[in-house]
Each structure stands twice: as C-alpha cells, then as structure tokens.
PDB file of C-alpha atoms in Angstrom:
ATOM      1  CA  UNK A1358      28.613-105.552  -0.010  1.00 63.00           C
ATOM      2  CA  UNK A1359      31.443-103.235  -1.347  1.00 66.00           C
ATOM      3  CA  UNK A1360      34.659-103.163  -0.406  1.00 69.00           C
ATOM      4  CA  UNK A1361      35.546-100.188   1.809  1.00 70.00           C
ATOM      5  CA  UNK A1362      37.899 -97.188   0.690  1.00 68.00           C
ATOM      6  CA  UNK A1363      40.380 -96.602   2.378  1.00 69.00           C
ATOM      7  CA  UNK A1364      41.962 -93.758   0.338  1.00 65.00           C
ATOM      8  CA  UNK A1365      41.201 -90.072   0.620  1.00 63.00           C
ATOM      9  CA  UNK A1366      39.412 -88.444  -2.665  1.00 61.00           C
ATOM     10  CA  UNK A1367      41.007 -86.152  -4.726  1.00 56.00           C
ATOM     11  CA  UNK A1368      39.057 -83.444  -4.094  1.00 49.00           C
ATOM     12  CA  UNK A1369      39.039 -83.509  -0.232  1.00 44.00           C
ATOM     13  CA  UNK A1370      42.917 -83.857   0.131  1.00 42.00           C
ATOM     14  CA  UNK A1371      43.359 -80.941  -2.284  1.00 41.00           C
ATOM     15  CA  UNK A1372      44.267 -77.963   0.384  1.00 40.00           C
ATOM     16  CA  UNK A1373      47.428 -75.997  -0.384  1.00 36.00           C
ATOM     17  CA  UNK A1374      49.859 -75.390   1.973  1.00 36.00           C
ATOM     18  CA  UNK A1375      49.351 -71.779   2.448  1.00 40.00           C
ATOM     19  CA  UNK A1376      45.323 -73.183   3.544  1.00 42.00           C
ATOM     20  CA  UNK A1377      46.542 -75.417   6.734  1.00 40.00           C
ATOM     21  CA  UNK A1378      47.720 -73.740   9.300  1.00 44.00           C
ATOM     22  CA  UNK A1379      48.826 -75.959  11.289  1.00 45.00           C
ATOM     23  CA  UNK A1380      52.285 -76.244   9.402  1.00 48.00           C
ATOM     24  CA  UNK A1381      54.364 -79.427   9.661  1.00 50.00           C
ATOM     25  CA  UNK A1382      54.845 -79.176  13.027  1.00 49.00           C
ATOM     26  CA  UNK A1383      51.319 -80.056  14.111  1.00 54.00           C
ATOM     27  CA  UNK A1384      49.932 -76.832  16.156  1.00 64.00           C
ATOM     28  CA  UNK A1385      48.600 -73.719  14.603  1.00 78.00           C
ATOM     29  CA  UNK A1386      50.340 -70.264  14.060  1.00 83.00           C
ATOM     30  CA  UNK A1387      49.123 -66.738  14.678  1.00 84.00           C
ATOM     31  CA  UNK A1388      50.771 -63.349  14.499  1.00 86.00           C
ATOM     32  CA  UNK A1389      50.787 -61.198  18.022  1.00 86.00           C
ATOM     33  CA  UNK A1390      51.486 -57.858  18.920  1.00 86.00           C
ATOM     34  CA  UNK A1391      54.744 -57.696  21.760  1.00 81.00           C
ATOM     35  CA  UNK A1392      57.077 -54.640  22.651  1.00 79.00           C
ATOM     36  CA  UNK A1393      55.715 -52.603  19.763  1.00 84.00           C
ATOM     37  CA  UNK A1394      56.122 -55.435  16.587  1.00 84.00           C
ATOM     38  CA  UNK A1395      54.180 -58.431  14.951  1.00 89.00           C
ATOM     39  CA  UNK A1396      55.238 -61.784  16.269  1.00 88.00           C
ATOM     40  CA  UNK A1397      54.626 -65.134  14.633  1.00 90.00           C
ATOM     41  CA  UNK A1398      54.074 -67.464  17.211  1.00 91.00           C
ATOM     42  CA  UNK A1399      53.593 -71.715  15.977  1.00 91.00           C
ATOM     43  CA  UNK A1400      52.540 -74.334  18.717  1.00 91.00           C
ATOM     44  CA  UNK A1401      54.566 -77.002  18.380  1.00 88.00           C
ATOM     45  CA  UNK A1402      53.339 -80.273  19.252  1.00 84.00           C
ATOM     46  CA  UNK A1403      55.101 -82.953  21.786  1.00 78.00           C
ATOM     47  CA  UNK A1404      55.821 -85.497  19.539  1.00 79.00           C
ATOM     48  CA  UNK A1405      57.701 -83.061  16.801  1.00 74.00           C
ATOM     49  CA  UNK A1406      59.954 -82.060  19.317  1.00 73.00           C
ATOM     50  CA  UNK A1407      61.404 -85.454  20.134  1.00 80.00           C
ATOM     51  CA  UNK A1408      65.437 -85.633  20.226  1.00 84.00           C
ATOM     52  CA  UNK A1409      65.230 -82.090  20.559  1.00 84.00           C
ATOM     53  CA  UNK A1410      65.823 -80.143  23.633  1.00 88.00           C
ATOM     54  CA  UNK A1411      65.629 -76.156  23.653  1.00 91.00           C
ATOM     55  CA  UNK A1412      66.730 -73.224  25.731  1.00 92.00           C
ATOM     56  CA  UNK A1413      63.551 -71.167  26.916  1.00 92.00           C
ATOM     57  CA  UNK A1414      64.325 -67.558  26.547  1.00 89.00           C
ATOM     58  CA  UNK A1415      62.128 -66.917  29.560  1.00 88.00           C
ATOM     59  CA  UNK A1416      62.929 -68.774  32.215  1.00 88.00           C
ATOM     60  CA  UNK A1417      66.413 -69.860  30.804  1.00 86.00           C
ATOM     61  CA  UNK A1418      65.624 -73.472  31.726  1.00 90.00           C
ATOM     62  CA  UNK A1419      65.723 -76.131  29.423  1.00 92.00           C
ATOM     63  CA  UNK A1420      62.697 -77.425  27.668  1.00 92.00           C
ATOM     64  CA  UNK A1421      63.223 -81.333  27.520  1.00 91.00           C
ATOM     65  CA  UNK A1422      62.427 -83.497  24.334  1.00 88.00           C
ATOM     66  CA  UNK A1423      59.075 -84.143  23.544  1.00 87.00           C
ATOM     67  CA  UNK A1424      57.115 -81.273  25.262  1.00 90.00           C
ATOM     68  CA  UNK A1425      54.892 -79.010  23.679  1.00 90.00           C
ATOM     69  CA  UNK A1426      55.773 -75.485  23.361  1.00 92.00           C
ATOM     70  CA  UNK A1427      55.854 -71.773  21.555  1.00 93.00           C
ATOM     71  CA  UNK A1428      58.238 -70.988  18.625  1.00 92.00           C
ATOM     72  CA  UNK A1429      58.489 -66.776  18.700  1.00 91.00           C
ATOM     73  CA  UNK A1430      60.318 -64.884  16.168  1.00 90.00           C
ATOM     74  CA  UNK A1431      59.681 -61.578  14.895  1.00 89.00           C
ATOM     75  CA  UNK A1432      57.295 -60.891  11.470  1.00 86.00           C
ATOM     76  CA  UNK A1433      59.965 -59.360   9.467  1.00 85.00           C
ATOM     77  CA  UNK A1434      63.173 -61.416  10.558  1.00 82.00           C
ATOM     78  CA  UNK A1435      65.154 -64.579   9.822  1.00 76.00           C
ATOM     79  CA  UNK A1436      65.198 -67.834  11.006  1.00 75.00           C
ATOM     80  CA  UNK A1437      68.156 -66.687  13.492  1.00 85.00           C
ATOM     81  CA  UNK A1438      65.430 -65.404  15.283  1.00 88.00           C
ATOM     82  CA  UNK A1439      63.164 -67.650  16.500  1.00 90.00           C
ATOM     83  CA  UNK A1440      63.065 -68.641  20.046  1.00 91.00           C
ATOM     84  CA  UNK A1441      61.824 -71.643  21.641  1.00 92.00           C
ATOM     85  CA  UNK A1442      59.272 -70.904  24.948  1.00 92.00           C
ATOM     86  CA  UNK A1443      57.518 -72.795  27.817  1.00 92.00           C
ATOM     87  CA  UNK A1444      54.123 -71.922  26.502  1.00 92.00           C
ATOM     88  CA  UNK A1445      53.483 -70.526  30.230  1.00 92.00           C
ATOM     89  CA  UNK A1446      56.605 -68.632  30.189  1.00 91.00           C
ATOM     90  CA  UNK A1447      55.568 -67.066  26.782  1.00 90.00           C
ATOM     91  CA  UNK A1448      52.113 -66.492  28.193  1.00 90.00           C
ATOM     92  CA  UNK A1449      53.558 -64.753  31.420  1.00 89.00           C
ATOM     93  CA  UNK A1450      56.401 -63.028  29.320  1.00 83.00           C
ATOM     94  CA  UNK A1451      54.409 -59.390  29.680  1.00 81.00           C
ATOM     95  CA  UNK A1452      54.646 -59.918  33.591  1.00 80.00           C
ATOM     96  CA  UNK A1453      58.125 -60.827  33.343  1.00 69.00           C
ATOM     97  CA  UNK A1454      61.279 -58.403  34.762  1.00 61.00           C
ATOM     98  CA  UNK A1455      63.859 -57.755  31.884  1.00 56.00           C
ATOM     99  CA  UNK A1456      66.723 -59.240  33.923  1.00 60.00           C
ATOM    100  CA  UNK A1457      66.540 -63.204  33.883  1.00 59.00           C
ATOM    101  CA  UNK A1458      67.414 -64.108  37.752  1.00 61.00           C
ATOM    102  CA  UNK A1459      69.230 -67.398  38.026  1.00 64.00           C
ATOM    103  CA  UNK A1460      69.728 -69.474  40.609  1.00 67.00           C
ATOM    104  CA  UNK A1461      73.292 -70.457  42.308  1.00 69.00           C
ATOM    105  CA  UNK A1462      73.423 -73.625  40.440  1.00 71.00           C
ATOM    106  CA  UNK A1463      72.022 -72.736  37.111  1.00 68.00           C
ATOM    107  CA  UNK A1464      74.238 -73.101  34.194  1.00 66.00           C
ATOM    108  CA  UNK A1465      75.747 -69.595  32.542  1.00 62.00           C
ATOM    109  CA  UNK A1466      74.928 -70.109  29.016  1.00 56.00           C
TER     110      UNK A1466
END
C-alpha cells in the first residue's frame, strides 16, 4: 500500500484571488442596489470577527466579538466607508425609519 498524500496538487490549489470570493474573511461578497447606488456587501464569518466588537449602523447596538455579520460600503468609496451590520438589521434596513430611536439608557455615541 502507498502512503497517503496529504498535500494539495499544484494544479487544484492554483485559483487567483480575484477567482474566490469568499475573501479572507470567510463569507462571500456581492454588489446590491440601496438608495439609488451599488453596494458591496461581504459576510463575515464568526470566528474572523473575534476581539472585535462593532457599532451596527442600524440598530446602533453593539455587535459583540465573534458573531457573524454584513460589511456595507458603497461601490465607488473608501475604506472610511464601510459599515459593520446585524445581518437582520441590514436585511430589514429598507423597512427601517431614517431616525435611529434610542432607548433612555442607550449610550450617545
């Protein structure tokens, strides 16, 4: 009997970057239409978000370390612009009023 490989071939592992979608952040990315521009949107995975906590733009709660959620920024702009969403908050962002209502207690950030 023959040893077993355990190393990839050359020719399967030999996908460029621009081919994987998924990024380094292990979810996928897509462009969608919002309030009249293209969006990039990446699904971040869990485990790429640990140590990390983020602000969600649309329920201006925080989104703890660890969870999985939406990266938003416009096509054309910077990294400045991305946001970090609940992916139900991004989801629901179309049913959303334009004035974030906080509660008594919630932090003014």
């Amino acid at each position: 009997m023959s040893p077993r490989r355990n190393r990839p071939q050359a020719d399967r592992s030999a996908r460029s970057a621009d081919e994987d979608p998924s990024g380094r952040y292990g979810g996928w990315q897509s462009l969608e239409r919002w309030q009249g521009e293209s969006w990039s949107v990446r699904h971040v995975a869990g485990a790429s978000a640990q140590g990390k906590t983020y602000r969600c733009p649309g329920c201006d709660q925080l989104i703890p370390s660890g969870v999985p959620h939406v990266v938003a920024w416009p096509e054309h702009s910077g990294v400045d612009e991305r946001r970090h969403w609940h992916k139900a908050c991004w989801n629901a962002k179309d049913r959303r009023t334009t004035r974030v209502q906080r509660s008594r207690n919630a932090p003014r950030f």
